[in-house]
Short mmCIF file of C-alpha atoms in Angstrom, two decimals:
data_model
loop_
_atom_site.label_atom_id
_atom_site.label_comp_id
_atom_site.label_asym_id
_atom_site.label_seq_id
_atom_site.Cartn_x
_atom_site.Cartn_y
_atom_site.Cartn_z
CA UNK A 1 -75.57 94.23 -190.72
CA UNK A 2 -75.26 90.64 -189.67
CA UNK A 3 -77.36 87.77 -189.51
CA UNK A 4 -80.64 87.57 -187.21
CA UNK A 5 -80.48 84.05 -184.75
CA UNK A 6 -83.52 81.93 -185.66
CA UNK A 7 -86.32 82.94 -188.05
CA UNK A 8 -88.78 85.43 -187.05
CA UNK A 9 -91.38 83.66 -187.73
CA UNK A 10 -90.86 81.61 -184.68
CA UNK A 11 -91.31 84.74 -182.04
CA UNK A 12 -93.03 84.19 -179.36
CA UNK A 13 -93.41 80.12 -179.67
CA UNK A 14 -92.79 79.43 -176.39
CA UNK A 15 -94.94 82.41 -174.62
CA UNK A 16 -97.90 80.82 -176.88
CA UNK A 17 -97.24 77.04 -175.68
CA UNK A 18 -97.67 78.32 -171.85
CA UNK A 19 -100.93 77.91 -170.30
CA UNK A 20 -102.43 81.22 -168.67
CA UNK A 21 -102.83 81.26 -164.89
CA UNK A 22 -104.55 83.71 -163.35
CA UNK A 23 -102.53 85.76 -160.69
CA UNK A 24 -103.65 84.79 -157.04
CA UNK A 25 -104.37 87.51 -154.66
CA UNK A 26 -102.11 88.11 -152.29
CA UNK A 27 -102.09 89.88 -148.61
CA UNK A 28 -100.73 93.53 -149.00
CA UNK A 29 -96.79 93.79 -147.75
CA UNK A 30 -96.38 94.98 -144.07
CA UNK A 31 -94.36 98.47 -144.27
CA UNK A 32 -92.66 100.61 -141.98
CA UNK A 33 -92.55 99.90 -138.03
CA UNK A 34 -94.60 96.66 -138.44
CA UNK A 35 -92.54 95.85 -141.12
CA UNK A 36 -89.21 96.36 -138.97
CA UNK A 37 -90.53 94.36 -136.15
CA UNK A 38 -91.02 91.59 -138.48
CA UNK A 39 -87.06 91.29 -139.40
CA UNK A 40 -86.16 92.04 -135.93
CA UNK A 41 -88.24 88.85 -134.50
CA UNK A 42 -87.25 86.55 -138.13
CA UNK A 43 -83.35 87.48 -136.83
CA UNK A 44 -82.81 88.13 -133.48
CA UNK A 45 -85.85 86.51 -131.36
CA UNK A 46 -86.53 83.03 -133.29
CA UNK A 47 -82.85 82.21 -133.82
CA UNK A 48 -82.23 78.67 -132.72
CA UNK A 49 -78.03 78.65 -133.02
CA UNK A 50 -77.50 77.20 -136.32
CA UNK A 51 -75.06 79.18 -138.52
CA UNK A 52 -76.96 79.49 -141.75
CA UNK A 53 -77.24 82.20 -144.09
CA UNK A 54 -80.48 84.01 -144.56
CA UNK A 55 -80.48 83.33 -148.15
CA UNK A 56 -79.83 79.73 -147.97
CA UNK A 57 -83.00 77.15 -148.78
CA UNK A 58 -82.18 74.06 -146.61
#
């Protein structure tokens, strides 16, 4: 077989150490027509001409 990495007695240390946060409620995901809308107006109406990706964070 081969040897495990790390004891198993150490499973799950770090899911233990986190503190629990409750998950926040959110507003439901716009789908279909309204949903297309929304991308059209994000691309094509509020473009001011900078040439960004739409993935980039800056």
């Amino acid at each position: 077989m081969g040897k495990v990495h790390g004891g198993l007695a150490r499973a799950g240390k770090v899911k233990n150490q986190t503190p629990k946060v409750e998950p926040t409620e959110k507003t439901k995901p716009k789908t279909g027509r309204a949903k297309k809308r929304e991308l059209y107006t994000k691309r094509f109406i509020n473009k001011s001409d900078d040439r960004r990706s739409p993935n980039s964070n800056s």
